[in-house]
mmCIF file of C-alpha atoms and ligand atoms in Angstrom:
data_model
loop_
_atom_site.group_PDB
_atom_site.id
_atom_site.type_symbol
_atom_site.label_atom_id
_atom_site.label_comp_id
_atom_site.label_asym_id
_atom_site.label_seq_id
_atom_site.Cartn_x
_atom_site.Cartn_y
_atom_site.Cartn_z
ATOM 1 C CA MET A 1 94.606 102.200 128.346
ATOM 2 C CA ILE A 2 96.326 105.306 127.271
ATOM 3 C CA ALA A 3 98.004 104.006 123.739
ATOM 4 C CA ARG A 4 102.057 104.764 123.134
ATOM 5 C CA LYS A 5 102.418 107.553 120.661
ATOM 6 C CA LEU A 6 104.509 107.053 117.901
ATOM 7 C CA ASP A 7 106.266 109.469 117.052
ATOM 8 C CA GLY A 8 107.374 110.039 113.523
ATOM 9 C CA GLN A 9 107.985 113.143 113.770
ATOM 10 C CA ALA A 10 110.543 113.196 115.645
ATOM 11 C CA LEU A 11 112.348 109.566 114.197
ATOM 12 C CA ALA A 12 112.107 111.781 111.278
ATOM 13 C CA GLU A 13 114.167 114.287 111.893
ATOM 14 C CA THR A 14 116.946 111.542 114.287
ATOM 15 C CA ILE A 15 117.332 109.738 109.956
ATOM 16 C CA ARG A 16 117.806 113.629 108.809
ATOM 17 C CA GLY A 17 119.989 113.707 111.119
ATOM 18 C CA GLU A 18 122.114 110.452 110.474
ATOM 19 C CA ILE A 19 121.600 110.578 105.691
ATOM 20 C CA ALA A 20 123.752 114.266 106.423
ATOM 21 C CA PRO A 21 126.815 112.724 107.197
ATOM 22 C CA GLN A 22 126.312 110.294 104.988
ATOM 23 C CA VAL A 23 125.495 112.811 101.808
ATOM 24 C CA ALA A 24 128.094 115.084 102.767
ATOM 25 C CA ALA A 25 130.361 111.986 102.614
ATOM 26 C CA PHE A 26 128.790 111.400 99.482
ATOM 27 C CA GLN A 27 129.579 114.504 97.847
ATOM 28 C CA THR A 28 133.328 114.358 99.571
ATOM 29 C CA ARG A 29 133.905 110.863 97.269
ATOM 30 C CA TYR A 30 132.394 111.582 94.400
ATOM 31 C CA GLY A 31 132.086 115.843 93.859
ATOM 32 C CA ARG A 32 128.772 115.452 93.309
ATOM 33 C CA PRO A 33 125.301 115.845 95.578
ATOM 34 C CA PRO A 34 122.846 112.806 95.426
ATOM 35 C CA GLY A 35 120.690 113.762 92.996
ATOM 36 C CA LEU A 36 116.388 113.013 93.284
ATOM 37 C CA ALA A 37 114.548 114.563 90.473
ATOM 38 C CA ILE A 38 110.600 115.219 91.666
ATOM 39 C CA VAL A 39 107.390 114.948 88.581
ATOM 40 C CA LEU A 40 104.378 117.013 89.271
ATOM 41 C CA VAL A 41 102.004 117.013 86.325
ATOM 42 C CA GLY A 42 99.042 119.534 86.873
ATOM 43 C CA ASP A 43 98.559 121.403 89.965
ATOM 44 C CA ASN A 44 96.826 118.677 92.322
ATOM 45 C CA PRO A 45 96.712 120.766 95.062
ATOM 46 C CA ALA A 46 97.711 118.215 97.673
ATOM 47 C CA SER A 47 100.377 116.714 95.739
ATOM 48 C CA GLU A 48 101.302 120.215 96.067
ATOM 49 C CA VAL A 49 102.057 120.090 99.629
ATOM 50 C CA TYR A 50 103.842 115.722 99.091
ATOM 51 C CA VAL A 51 105.561 117.150 96.642
ATOM 52 C CA ARG A 52 107.034 121.180 98.712
ATOM 53 C CA GLY A 53 107.398 118.446 101.842
ATOM 54 C CA LYS A 54 109.816 115.641 99.328
ATOM 55 C CA LEU A 55 111.720 118.352 98.088
ATOM 56 C CA LYS A 56 112.200 120.619 101.341
ATOM 57 C CA SER A 57 113.290 117.252 102.752
ATOM 58 C CA GLY A 58 115.896 116.269 101.161
ATOM 59 C CA ARG A 59 116.927 120.055 100.283
ATOM 60 C CA ALA A 60 117.714 119.993 104.051
ATOM 61 C CA VAL A 61 119.949 116.829 104.302
ATOM 62 C CA GLY A 62 121.646 117.766 101.298
ATOM 63 C CA PHE A 63 120.538 116.560 97.361
ATOM 64 C CA ARG A 64 119.765 118.286 94.928
ATOM 65 C CA ALA A 65 116.580 117.984 94.710
ATOM 66 C CA ASP A 66 115.699 119.239 91.736
ATOM 67 C CA LEU A 67 111.228 120.011 91.270
ATOM 68 C CA GLU A 68 110.199 118.815 86.933
ATOM 69 C CA ARG A 69 107.080 119.817 86.097
ATOM 70 C CA LEU A 70 104.163 120.064 83.568
ATOM 71 C CA PRO A 71 101.597 121.498 83.066
ATOM 72 C CA ALA A 72 98.189 119.608 83.029
ATOM 73 C CA THR A 73 98.296 119.808 78.987
ATOM 74 C CA ALA A 74 101.311 117.692 78.745
ATOM 75 C CA SER A 75 100.335 114.561 76.844
ATOM 76 C CA LEU A 76 101.079 111.338 78.145
ATOM 77 C CA GLU A 77 105.023 111.221 75.772
ATOM 78 C CA ASP A 78 106.005 114.425 76.697
ATOM 79 C CA LEU A 79 106.255 112.506 80.851
ATOM 80 C CA LEU A 80 107.493 109.450 79.611
ATOM 81 C CA GLY A 81 111.001 111.539 77.443
ATOM 82 C CA LEU A 82 111.019 113.738 80.741
ATOM 83 C CA VAL A 83 111.652 110.743 82.198
ATOM 84 C CA ALA A 84 113.332 108.934 79.896
ATOM 85 C CA ARG A 85 115.078 111.511 79.817
ATOM 86 C CA LEU A 86 115.943 112.089 83.203
ATOM 87 C CA ASN A 87 117.113 108.067 83.288
ATOM 88 C CA LEU A 88 119.725 109.270 81.471
ATOM 89 C CA ASN A 89 121.442 112.207 83.191
ATOM 90 C CA THR A 90 124.136 110.630 85.360
ATOM 91 C CA ASP A 91 123.921 113.589 88.397
ATOM 92 C CA ILE A 92 119.810 112.077 89.226
ATOM 93 C CA ASP A 93 119.970 108.696 91.306
ATOM 94 C CA GLY A 94 116.473 109.135 91.961
ATOM 95 C CA ILE A 95 113.118 109.520 90.443
ATOM 96 C CA LEU A 96 109.833 110.446 91.740
ATOM 97 C CA VAL A 97 106.380 110.934 89.184
ATOM 98 C CA GLN A 98 103.369 111.453 92.464
ATOM 99 C CA ALA A 99 101.143 110.323 92.452
ATOM 100 C CA PRO A 100 97.865 111.002 90.981
ATOM 101 C CA LEU A 101 98.451 112.113 87.070
ATOM 102 C CA PRO A 102 96.087 114.023 85.393
ATOM 103 C CA LYS A 103 93.181 112.317 84.457
ATOM 104 C CA GLY A 104 93.637 113.069 80.568
ATOM 105 C CA LEU A 105 96.341 111.240 80.359
ATOM 106 C CA GLY A 106 94.633 108.226 80.503
ATOM 107 C CA PRO A 107 93.510 104.826 82.618
ATOM 108 C CA ASP A 108 96.641 103.549 82.786
ATOM 109 C CA ALA A 109 100.048 106.214 82.224
ATOM 110 C CA GLU A 110 100.301 105.150 85.952
ATOM 111 C CA THR A 111 101.697 102.297 85.180
ATOM 112 C CA ARG A 112 103.148 103.160 81.565
ATOM 113 C CA VAL A 113 105.273 106.096 83.322
ATOM 114 C CA PHE A 114 105.832 103.544 86.285
ATOM 115 C CA ASP A 115 107.383 101.042 83.715
ATOM 116 C CA ALA A 116 108.912 103.417 81.966
ATOM 117 C CA ILE A 117 111.479 104.543 85.778
ATOM 118 C CA ALA A 118 115.735 102.818 85.391
ATOM 119 C CA PRO A 119 115.513 99.837 88.199
ATOM 120 C CA GLU A 120 117.985 101.794 89.730
ATOM 121 C CA LYS A 121 116.577 105.556 89.744
ATOM 122 C CA ASP A 122 112.693 103.651 91.339
ATOM 123 C CA VAL A 123 113.364 105.573 94.366
ATOM 124 C CA ASP A 124 109.551 104.767 95.291
ATOM 125 C CA GLY A 125 110.207 100.584 94.500
ATOM 126 C CA PHE A 126 106.941 100.838 91.453
ATOM 127 C CA THR A 127 108.805 99.451 89.406
ATOM 128 C CA PRO A 128 108.062 96.087 88.398
ATOM 129 C CA GLY A 129 111.512 94.753 88.413
ATOM 130 C CA ASN A 130 112.129 95.812 91.881
ATOM 131 C CA VAL A 131 108.176 95.104 93.256
ATOM 132 C CA GLY A 132 109.537 91.400 91.778
ATOM 133 C CA ARG A 133 112.607 91.490 94.365
ATOM 134 C CA LEU A 134 110.825 91.679 96.765
ATOM 135 C CA VAL A 135 108.647 89.394 96.959
ATOM 136 C CA GLN A 136 111.672 87.150 96.831
ATOM 137 C CA GLY A 137 113.274 88.230 98.994
ATOM 138 C CA ARG A 138 116.088 90.204 97.561
ATOM 139 C CA PRO A 139 117.625 93.485 97.320
ATOM 140 C CA SER A 140 115.623 96.154 96.094
ATOM 141 C CA LEU A 141 114.202 100.164 96.386
ATOM 142 C CA VAL A 142 111.170 99.451 98.520
ATOM 143 C CA PRO A 143 108.133 101.606 98.506
ATOM 144 C CA CYS A 144 108.449 104.667 101.278
ATOM 145 C CA THR A 145 105.508 103.677 102.820
ATOM 146 C CA PRO A 146 105.558 100.344 103.894
ATOM 147 C CA LEU A 147 109.354 100.978 104.774
ATOM 148 C CA GLY A 148 109.092 104.226 106.872
ATOM 149 C CA VAL A 149 106.560 101.177 109.169
ATOM 150 C CA ILE A 150 108.665 98.976 109.020
ATOM 151 C CA GLU A 151 111.104 101.381 109.777
ATOM 152 C CA LEU A 152 108.964 103.134 112.818
ATOM 153 C CA LEU A 153 108.596 99.227 114.617
ATOM 154 C CA THR A 154 111.934 98.676 114.341
ATOM 155 C CA ARG A 155 112.818 101.854 116.108
ATOM 156 C CA GLU A 156 110.508 101.554 118.960
ATOM 157 C CA HIS A 157 111.529 98.018 119.984
ATOM 158 C CA ILE A 158 107.729 96.856 119.209
ATOM 159 C CA ALA A 159 108.428 92.935 118.110
ATOM 160 C CA VAL A 160 107.281 91.543 115.097
ATOM 161 C CA ALA A 161 108.329 87.995 114.869
ATOM 162 C CA GLY A 162 106.398 85.356 115.174
ATOM 163 C CA LYS A 163 103.440 88.164 116.300
ATOM 164 C CA ARG A 164 100.194 88.755 114.819
ATOM 165 C CA ALA A 165 99.839 91.546 111.714
ATOM 166 C CA CYS A 166 96.134 92.589 110.126
ATOM 167 C CA VAL A 167 96.410 94.902 107.409
ATOM 168 C CA ILE A 168 94.107 96.046 106.568
ATOM 169 C CA GLY A 169 94.005 97.151 103.041
ATOM 170 C CA ARG A 170 96.095 96.175 99.505
ATOM 171 C CA SER A 171 96.826 98.893 96.467
ATOM 172 C CA ASP A 172 100.466 97.724 95.034
ATOM 173 C CA ILE A 173 101.270 101.234 97.163
ATOM 174 C CA VAL A 174 101.695 100.444 100.567
ATOM 175 C CA GLY A 175 98.958 97.339 101.690
ATOM 176 C CA LYS A 176 100.645 94.229 99.041
ATOM 177 C CA PRO A 177 104.201 95.476 99.925
ATOM 178 C CA MET A 178 103.508 96.139 103.809
ATOM 179 C CA ALA A 179 102.618 92.792 104.349
ATOM 180 C CA LEU A 180 105.440 91.077 102.517
ATOM 181 C CA LEU A 181 107.639 92.860 104.431
ATOM 182 C CA LEU A 182 105.760 91.698 107.775
ATOM 183 C CA MET A 183 106.572 87.987 106.791
ATOM 184 C CA GLN A 184 109.560 88.637 105.924
ATOM 185 C CA ARG A 185 109.965 89.376 109.154
ATOM 186 C CA ASP A 186 108.096 86.805 110.603
ATOM 187 C CA ALA A 187 105.270 88.213 111.636
ATOM 188 C CA THR A 188 102.122 85.836 110.527
ATOM 189 C CA VAL A 189 99.841 88.909 108.693
ATOM 190 C CA THR A 190 96.359 88.282 106.846
ATOM 191 C CA ILE A 191 95.333 90.990 104.508
ATOM 192 C CA CYS A 192 92.011 91.927 104.546
ATOM 193 C CA HIS A 193 90.518 94.227 102.099
ATOM 194 C CA SER A 194 87.355 96.385 101.147
ATOM 195 C CA LYS A 195 85.174 92.739 100.550
ATOM 196 C CA THR A 196 86.883 90.936 104.142
ATOM 197 C CA VAL A 197 83.647 89.953 105.871
ATOM 198 C CA ASP A 198 84.411 90.544 110.218
ATOM 199 C CA LEU A 199 86.606 92.319 109.747
ATOM 200 C CA PRO A 200 86.306 93.584 113.683
ATOM 201 C CA ALA A 201 86.879 90.163 114.090
ATOM 202 C CA VAL A 202 89.458 89.154 112.146
ATOM 203 C CA SER A 203 91.784 92.712 113.041
ATOM 204 C CA ARG A 204 90.947 92.250 117.096
ATOM 205 C CA GLU A 205 93.213 88.716 116.492
ATOM 206 C CA ALA A 206 96.150 90.583 115.408
ATOM 207 C CA ASP A 207 98.909 92.075 117.791
ATOM 208 C CA ILE A 208 100.445 94.850 114.965
ATOM 209 C CA VAL A 209 97.340 97.246 112.830
ATOM 210 C CA VAL A 210 98.134 98.415 109.158
ATOM 211 C CA ALA A 211 95.286 101.324 107.855
ATOM 212 C CA ALA A 212 96.107 101.477 104.424
ATOM 213 C CA ILE A 213 92.337 102.364 103.453
ATOM 214 C CA GLY A 214 91.608 106.159 102.601
ATOM 215 C CA LYS A 215 88.633 105.420 105.123
ATOM 216 C CA PRO A 216 88.410 108.322 107.711
ATOM 217 C CA GLY A 217 87.806 106.723 111.379
ATOM 218 C CA LEU A 218 86.960 103.432 110.234
ATOM 219 C CA VAL A 219 88.700 101.238 113.089
ATOM 220 C CA THR A 220 87.113 101.844 115.580
ATOM 221 C CA LYS A 221 87.543 100.355 119.316
ATOM 222 C CA GLU A 222 85.976 96.905 118.267
ATOM 223 C CA PHE A 223 89.026 96.041 115.595
ATOM 224 C CA VAL A 224 91.263 96.359 118.568
ATOM 225 C CA LYS A 225 92.584 93.687 120.537
ATOM 226 C CA PRO A 226 94.164 96.012 123.473
ATOM 227 C CA GLY A 227 97.909 96.052 123.742
ATOM 228 C CA ALA A 228 97.489 96.277 120.911
ATOM 229 C CA THR A 229 100.247 98.267 117.997
ATOM 230 C CA VAL A 230 97.869 99.956 115.989
ATOM 231 C CA ILE A 231 99.413 102.043 112.397
ATOM 232 C CA ASP A 232 97.236 104.308 110.949
ATOM 233 C CA VAL A 233 98.879 104.974 107.964
ATOM 234 C CA GLY A 234 96.021 107.337 106.745
ATOM 235 C CA MET A 235 95.370 109.998 105.501
ATOM 236 C CA ASN A 236 92.077 111.787 104.513
ATOM 237 C CA LYS A 237 91.178 115.481 105.035
ATOM 238 C CA VAL A 238 87.420 115.885 106.566
ATOM 239 C CA THR A 239 85.188 118.739 105.003
ATOM 240 C CA ASP A 240 81.998 117.185 106.129
ATOM 241 C CA PRO A 241 81.024 118.567 110.057
ATOM 242 C CA GLU A 242 79.133 114.804 110.600
ATOM 243 C CA VAL A 243 81.969 113.234 110.119
ATOM 244 C CA ALA A 244 84.842 115.512 111.869
ATOM 245 C CA ALA A 245 81.708 115.467 114.714
ATOM 246 C CA SER A 246 81.173 111.555 114.435
ATOM 247 C CA LEU A 247 85.357 111.928 115.182
ATOM 248 C CA PHE A 248 85.853 113.926 117.760
ATOM 249 C CA ALA A 249 83.856 115.328 120.754
ATOM 250 C CA GLU A 250 81.896 118.066 121.568
ATOM 251 C CA GLY A 251 84.857 121.014 123.263
ATOM 252 C CA HIS A 252 87.999 118.715 121.651
ATOM 253 C CA PRO A 253 90.885 121.170 120.206
ATOM 254 C CA ARG A 254 90.849 119.679 116.740
ATOM 255 C CA LEU A 255 87.126 119.778 116.442
ATOM 256 C CA ALA A 256 88.094 123.746 117.766
ATOM 257 C CA LYS A 257 90.169 123.594 114.504
ATOM 258 C CA PHE A 258 87.200 122.245 111.684
ATOM 259 C CA ARG A 259 85.413 124.355 112.648
ATOM 260 C CA GLU A 260 88.102 127.698 112.206
ATOM 261 C CA ASN A 261 89.216 125.878 108.917
ATOM 262 C CA GLY A 262 86.972 124.119 107.684
ATOM 263 C CA SER A 263 88.272 120.856 107.218
ATOM 264 C CA VAL A 264 90.412 118.673 109.396
ATOM 265 C CA LEU A 265 93.498 115.868 108.237
ATOM 266 C CA VAL A 266 92.695 113.128 109.746
ATOM 267 C CA GLY A 267 93.560 109.533 109.672
ATOM 268 C CA ASP A 268 92.036 105.521 109.122
ATOM 269 C CA VAL A 269 91.650 104.748 112.874
ATOM 270 C CA HIS A 270 89.932 105.812 115.259
ATOM 271 C CA PRO A 271 90.448 108.790 117.952
ATOM 272 C CA GLU A 272 89.166 106.361 119.940
ATOM 273 C CA VAL A 273 91.325 103.450 119.123
ATOM 274 C CA ALA A 274 94.045 105.332 121.935
ATOM 275 C CA ASP A 275 91.770 104.070 125.251
ATOM 276 C CA VAL A 276 92.034 100.396 124.021
ATOM 277 C CA ALA A 277 96.272 100.391 122.009
ATOM 278 C CA GLY A 278 99.229 99.968 123.743
ATOM 279 C CA ALA A 279 100.649 101.890 120.400
ATOM 280 C CA LEU A 280 99.096 103.862 117.767
ATOM 281 C CA THR A 281 100.922 106.742 115.078
ATOM 282 C CA PRO A 282 99.244 109.501 114.435
ATOM 283 C CA VAL A 283 97.384 111.688 111.913
ATOM 284 C CA PRO A 284 98.855 113.536 111.120
ATOM 285 C CA GLY A 285 103.058 113.571 112.459
ATOM 286 C CA GLY A 286 103.243 109.293 111.979
ATOM 287 C CA VAL A 287 103.123 106.966 109.303
ATOM 288 C CA GLY A 288 103.368 110.505 106.836
ATOM 289 C CA PRO A 289 107.132 112.326 107.878
ATOM 290 C CA MET A 290 108.446 108.729 107.814
ATOM 291 C CA THR A 291 106.724 107.663 104.301
ATOM 292 C CA ILE A 292 108.792 110.869 103.342
ATOM 293 C CA ALA A 293 112.293 109.686 105.579
ATOM 294 C CA MET A 294 112.447 106.538 103.880
ATOM 295 C CA LEU A 295 112.273 108.684 100.986
ATOM 296 C CA MET A 296 115.020 110.043 101.988
ATOM 297 C CA THR A 297 116.693 106.643 102.820
ATOM 298 C CA ASN A 298 116.778 104.939 99.915
ATOM 299 C CA THR A 299 116.785 107.609 97.512
ATOM 300 C CA LEU A 300 120.796 108.029 99.458
ATOM 301 C CA ARG A 301 120.826 104.208 98.930
ATOM 302 C CA ALA A 302 120.187 104.616 94.694
ATOM 303 C CA ALA A 303 123.003 107.236 94.884
ATOM 304 C CA LYS A 304 125.858 104.991 96.452
ATOM 305 C CA ALA A 305 124.613 101.772 94.663
ATOM 306 C CA ARG A 306 124.727 104.165 91.489
ATOM 307 C CA ALA A 307 128.222 105.063 92.237
ATOM 308 C CA ALA A 308 129.842 102.721 93.591
ATOM 309 C CA GLY A 309 128.450 100.725 89.802
ATOM 310 C CA GLY A 310 126.208 99.127 90.079
ATOM 311 C CA HIS A 311 122.594 98.487 89.370
ATOM 312 C CA VAL A 312 119.554 98.098 92.016
ATOM 313 C CA PRO A 313 121.597 98.545 95.649
ATOM 314 C CA ALA A 314 120.630 96.238 98.624
ATOM 315 C CA GLY A 315 117.637 96.929 100.751
ATOM 316 C CA ARG A 316 117.292 96.349 104.578
HETATM 317 P P1 LIG B 401 92.924 102.843 98.189
HETATM 318 O O1 LIG B 401 92.732 103.416 97.634
HETATM 319 O O2 LIG B 401 94.823 102.648 96.693
HETATM 320 O O3 LIG B 401 93.641 101.625 98.598
HETATM 321 C C1 LIG B 401 92.922 101.632 100.161
HETATM 322 C C2 LIG B 401 93.323 100.113 100.311
HETATM 323 O O4 LIG B 401 92.023 98.967 101.099
HETATM 324 C C3 LIG B 401 92.171 99.554 99.469
HETATM 325 O O5 LIG B 401 92.489 97.908 98.851
HETATM 326 C C4 LIG B 401 90.007 98.256 99.588
HETATM 327 O O6 LIG B 401 90.486 96.887 98.951
HETATM 328 C C5 LIG B 401 91.089 98.751 101.247
HETATM 329 N N1 LIG B 401 88.979 99.291 101.666
HETATM 330 C C6 LIG B 401 88.981 100.200 100.564
HETATM 331 N N2 LIG B 401 87.457 100.194 101.935
HETATM 332 C C7 LIG B 401 87.663 100.008 102.942
HETATM 333 C C8 LIG B 401 87.051 98.567 103.610
HETATM 334 N N3 LIG B 401 85.301 99.781 103.859
HETATM 335 N N4 LIG B 401 86.954 97.724 104.326
HETATM 336 C C9 LIG B 401 88.068 97.454 104.203
HETATM 337 N N5 LIG B 401 89.073 98.383 103.351
HETATM 338 C C10 LIG B 401 89.032 98.310 102.363
HETATM 339 O O7 LIG B 401 94.729 103.111 98.621
HETATM 340 P P2 LIG B 401 96.278 103.540 98.952
HETATM 341 O O8 LIG B 401 96.383 104.154 98.617
HETATM 342 O O9 LIG B 401 96.917 102.367 100.022
HETATM 343 O O10 LIG B 401 96.009 104.679 100.415
HETATM 344 C C11 LIG B 401 95.030 104.776 101.348
HETATM 345 C C12 LIG B 401 95.088 105.133 102.247
HETATM 346 O O11 LIG B 401 96.123 106.163 102.992
HETATM 347 C C13 LIG B 401 94.693 106.398 101.880
HETATM 348 O O12 LIG B 401 94.438 107.602 102.616
HETATM 349 C C14 LIG B 401 95.927 107.396 101.531
HETATM 350 O O13 LIG B 401 95.526 109.299 101.104
HETATM 351 C C15 LIG B 401 97.096 106.787 102.813
HETATM 352 N N6 LIG B 401 98.153 107.244 102.145
HETATM 353 C C16 LIG B 401 99.270 107.933 102.867
HETATM 354 C C17 LIG B 401 100.173 108.069 102.843
HETATM 355 C C18 LIG B 401 101.939 108.380 103.817
HETATM 356 O O14 LIG B 401 103.164 108.921 103.512
HETATM 357 N N7 LIG B 401 100.731 108.783 105.329
HETATM 358 C C19 LIG B 401 101.211 107.419 101.380
HETATM 359 C C20 LIG B 401 100.152 106.486 100.819
HETATM 360 C C21 LIG B 401 98.863 106.405 101.050
#
């Protein structure tokens, strides 16, 4: 079996096309565009790339999309001060603080900064209030990556209700909210992690496997029931020639690209899984673009809810 490719890039474009006229209508009605502020601290090269993509996408749909930069030497107080100002700025509807924050800000910096974002502007869905509302199935802003996976499954007509789903990874930003969203759509969900015993056997029981691990190619054929849907959230930059050779056969164009560039972006799912899965997201071009599209959706939703005088916008 050669898996059907779930093209997140194309779907994300469709979603942007749906959002743009709503942004124009918002502008006409309220005399301003929805506003997104992205806070970037320091100069992490991967974060620079992600932030550029988010700003570009925001501007493409007609948002005001501001980059708020702080140097790596900024203090936690500087950053909290910036977030406080953005909370009060009435032209800003969505605030995203790009992780990871520089180590120098201290071990609890991310928690403190995310906690400081006004819940109605928390377009990443990371604040405790929004997480709690998600757990209870109440309207909330939901983390973009798992929301993007649900959107992709829905638009690709992949049934979730009654299916067995296995989420590999239990992070706050992907694994946990992913499992909740699947459960709320009536899947029977198993959450796996680094201490799960016989992970391939557990995963093999699933109709839908979501890999959010951060280990290149960890999910091999042995993890996948023939015909299952496999969603690859992982985004790993591989620079080790041995790892690249374990993922791509000699002659594969991506191995040639690796040799040319010295690195290749791969997911957590081994390319051989395409031989057994029924449907599979590519990396790049799968979950990544959907994540950015959901940031647009969340920002528009936050803007509409704020403009209408509400606080936390209704979720999907
Ligand atoms: P994380 O490091 O916070 O969590 C990783 C999880 O994987 C942990 O819960 C851990 O228990 C589990 N894990 C680690 N090793 C394992 C193993 N050997 N077997 C089973 N489970 C194991 O990572 P995260 O922030 O959830 O991100 C996961 C991956 O998704 C990364 O590659 C990240 O870059 C990517 N990501 C992609 C997007 C996107 O837009 N596509 C968004 C967020 C994260």
